[in-house]
XYZ file of N, CA and C in Angstrom:
243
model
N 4.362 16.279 -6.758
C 4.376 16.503 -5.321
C 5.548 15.747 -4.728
N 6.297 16.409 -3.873
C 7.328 16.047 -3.480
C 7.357 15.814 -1.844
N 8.215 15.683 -1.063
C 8.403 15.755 0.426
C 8.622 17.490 0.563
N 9.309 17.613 0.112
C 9.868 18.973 0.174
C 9.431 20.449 -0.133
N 8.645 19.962 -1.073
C 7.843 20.895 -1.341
C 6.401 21.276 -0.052
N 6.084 22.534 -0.332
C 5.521 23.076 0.900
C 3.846 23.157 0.104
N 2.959 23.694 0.575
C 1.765 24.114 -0.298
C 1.223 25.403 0.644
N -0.015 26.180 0.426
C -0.662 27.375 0.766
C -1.515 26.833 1.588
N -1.896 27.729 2.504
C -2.926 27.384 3.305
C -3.903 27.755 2.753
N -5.136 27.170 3.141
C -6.704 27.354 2.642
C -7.310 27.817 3.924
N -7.927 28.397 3.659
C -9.435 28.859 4.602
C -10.348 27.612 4.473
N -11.029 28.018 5.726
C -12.231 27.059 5.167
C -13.249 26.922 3.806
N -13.206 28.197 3.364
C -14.097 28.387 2.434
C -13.401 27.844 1.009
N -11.959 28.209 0.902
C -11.388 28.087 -0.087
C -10.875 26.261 -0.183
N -10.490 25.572 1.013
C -10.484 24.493 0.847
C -12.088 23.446 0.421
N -13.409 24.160 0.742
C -14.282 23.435 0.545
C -13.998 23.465 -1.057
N -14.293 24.818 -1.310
C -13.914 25.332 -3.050
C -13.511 24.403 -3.833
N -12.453 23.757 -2.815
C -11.527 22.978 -3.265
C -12.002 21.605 -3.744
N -12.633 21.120 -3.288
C -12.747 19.628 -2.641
C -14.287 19.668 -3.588
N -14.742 20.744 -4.572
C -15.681 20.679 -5.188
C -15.417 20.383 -6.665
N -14.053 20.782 -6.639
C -12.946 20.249 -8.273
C -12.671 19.217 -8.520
N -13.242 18.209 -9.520
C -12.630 17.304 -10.589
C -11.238 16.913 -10.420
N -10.560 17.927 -10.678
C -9.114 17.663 -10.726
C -8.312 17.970 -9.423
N -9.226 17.987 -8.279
C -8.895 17.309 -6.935
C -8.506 16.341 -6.646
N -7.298 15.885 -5.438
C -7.629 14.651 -4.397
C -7.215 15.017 -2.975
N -7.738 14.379 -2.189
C -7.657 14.676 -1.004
C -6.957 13.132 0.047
N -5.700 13.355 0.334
C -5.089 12.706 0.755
C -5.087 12.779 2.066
N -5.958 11.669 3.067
C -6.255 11.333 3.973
C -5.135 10.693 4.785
N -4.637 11.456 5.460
C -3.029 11.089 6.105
C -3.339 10.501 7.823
N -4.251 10.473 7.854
C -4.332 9.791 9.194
C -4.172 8.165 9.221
N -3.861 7.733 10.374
C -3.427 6.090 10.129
C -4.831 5.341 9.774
N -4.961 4.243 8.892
C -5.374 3.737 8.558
C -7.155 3.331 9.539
N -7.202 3.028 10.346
C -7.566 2.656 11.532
C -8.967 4.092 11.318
N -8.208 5.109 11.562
C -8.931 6.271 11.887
C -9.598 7.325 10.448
N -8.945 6.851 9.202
C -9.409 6.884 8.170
C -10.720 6.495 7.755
N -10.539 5.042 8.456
C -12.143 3.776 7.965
C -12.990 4.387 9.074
N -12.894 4.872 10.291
C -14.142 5.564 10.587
C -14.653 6.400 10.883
N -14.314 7.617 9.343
C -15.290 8.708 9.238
C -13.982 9.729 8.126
N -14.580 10.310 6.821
C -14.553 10.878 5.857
C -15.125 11.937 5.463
N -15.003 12.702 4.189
C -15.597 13.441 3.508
C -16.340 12.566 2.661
N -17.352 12.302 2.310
C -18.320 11.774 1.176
C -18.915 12.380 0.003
N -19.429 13.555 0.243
C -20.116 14.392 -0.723
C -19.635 15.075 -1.685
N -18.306 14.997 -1.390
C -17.658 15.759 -2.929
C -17.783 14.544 -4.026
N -17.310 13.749 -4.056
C -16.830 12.506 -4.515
C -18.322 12.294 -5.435
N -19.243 12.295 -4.948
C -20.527 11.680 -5.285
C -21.065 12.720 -6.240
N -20.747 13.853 -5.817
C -21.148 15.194 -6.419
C -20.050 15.693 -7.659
N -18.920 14.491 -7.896
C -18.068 14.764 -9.061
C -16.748 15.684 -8.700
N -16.740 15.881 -7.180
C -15.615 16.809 -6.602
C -14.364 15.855 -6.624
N -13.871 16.204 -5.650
C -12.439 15.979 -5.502
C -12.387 14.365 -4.736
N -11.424 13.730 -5.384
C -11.362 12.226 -4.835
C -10.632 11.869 -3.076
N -11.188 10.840 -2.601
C -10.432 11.006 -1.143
C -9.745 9.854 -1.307
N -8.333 9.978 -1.012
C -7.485 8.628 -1.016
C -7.014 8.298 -0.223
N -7.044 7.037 0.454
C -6.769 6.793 1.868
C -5.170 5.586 1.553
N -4.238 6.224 1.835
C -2.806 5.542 1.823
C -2.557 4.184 2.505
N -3.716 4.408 3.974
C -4.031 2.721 4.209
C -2.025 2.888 5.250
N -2.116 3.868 5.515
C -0.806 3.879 6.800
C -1.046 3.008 8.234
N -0.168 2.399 8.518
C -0.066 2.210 9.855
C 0.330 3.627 10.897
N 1.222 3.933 10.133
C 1.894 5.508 11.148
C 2.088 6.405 10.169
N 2.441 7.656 10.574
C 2.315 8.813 9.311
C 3.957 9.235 8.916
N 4.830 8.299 9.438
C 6.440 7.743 9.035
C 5.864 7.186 7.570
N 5.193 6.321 7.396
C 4.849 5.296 6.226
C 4.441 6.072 5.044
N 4.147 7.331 5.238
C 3.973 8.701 4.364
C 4.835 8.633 2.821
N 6.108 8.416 3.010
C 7.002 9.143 2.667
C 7.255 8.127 1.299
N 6.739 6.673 1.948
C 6.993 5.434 1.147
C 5.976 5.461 -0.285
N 5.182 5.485 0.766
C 3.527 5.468 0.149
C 3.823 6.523 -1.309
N 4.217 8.097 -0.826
C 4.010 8.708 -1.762
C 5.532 8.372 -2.824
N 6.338 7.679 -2.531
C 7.208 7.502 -3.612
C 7.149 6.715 -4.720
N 5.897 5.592 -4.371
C 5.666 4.744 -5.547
C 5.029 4.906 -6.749
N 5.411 4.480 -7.672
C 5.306 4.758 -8.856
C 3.862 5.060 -9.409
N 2.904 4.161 -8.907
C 1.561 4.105 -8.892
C 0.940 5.594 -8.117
N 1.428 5.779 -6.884
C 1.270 6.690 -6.269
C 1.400 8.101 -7.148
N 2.379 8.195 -7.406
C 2.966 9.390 -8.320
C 2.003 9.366 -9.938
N 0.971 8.047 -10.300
C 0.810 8.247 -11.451
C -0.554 8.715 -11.106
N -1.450 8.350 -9.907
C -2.685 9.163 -9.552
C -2.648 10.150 -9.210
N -1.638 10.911 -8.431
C -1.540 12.590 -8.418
C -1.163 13.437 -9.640
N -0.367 12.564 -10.689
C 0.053 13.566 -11.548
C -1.167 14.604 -12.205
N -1.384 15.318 -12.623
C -1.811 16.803 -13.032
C -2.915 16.839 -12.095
N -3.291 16.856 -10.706
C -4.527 16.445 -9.746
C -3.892 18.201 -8.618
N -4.317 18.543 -8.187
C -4.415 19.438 -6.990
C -4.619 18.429 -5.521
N -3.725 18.457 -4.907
C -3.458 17.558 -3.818
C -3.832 18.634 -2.776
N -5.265 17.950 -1.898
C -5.425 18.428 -0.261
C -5.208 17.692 0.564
């Protein structure tokens, strides 16, 4: 996953679909603040798709976040929402 790269839109139905896969994650891009209060829970518990919270101050801090090395080693072969 890159900056540059674009992705497909989902429906509602097809993003839940989504978020019911293993080899999901769901990247929670809101600032930090507004992340911690209130989520998706039930996939996660139910073996779906993971929610990862980048822990941003602003959604500038995006760009950092996803360049690090660590970053890049939890998305690799994952379906990013």
């Amino acid at each position: 996953l890159t900056m540059g790269e674009g992705g497909e839109h989902l429906d509602p139905a097809a993003y839940h679909s989504m978020m019911k896969r293993p080899d999901a994650v769901i990247i929670d891009v809101r600032n930090h603040y507004e992340a911690a209060i209130g989520r998706f829970q039930k996939q996660e518990a139910d073996g779906g798709a993971k929610w990862i919270d980048p822990k941003m101050r602003k959604s500038t801090d995006f760009r950092s976040w996803l360049s690090k090395e660590e970053t890049k080693q939890e998305l690799a072969g994952k379906e990013v929402l």
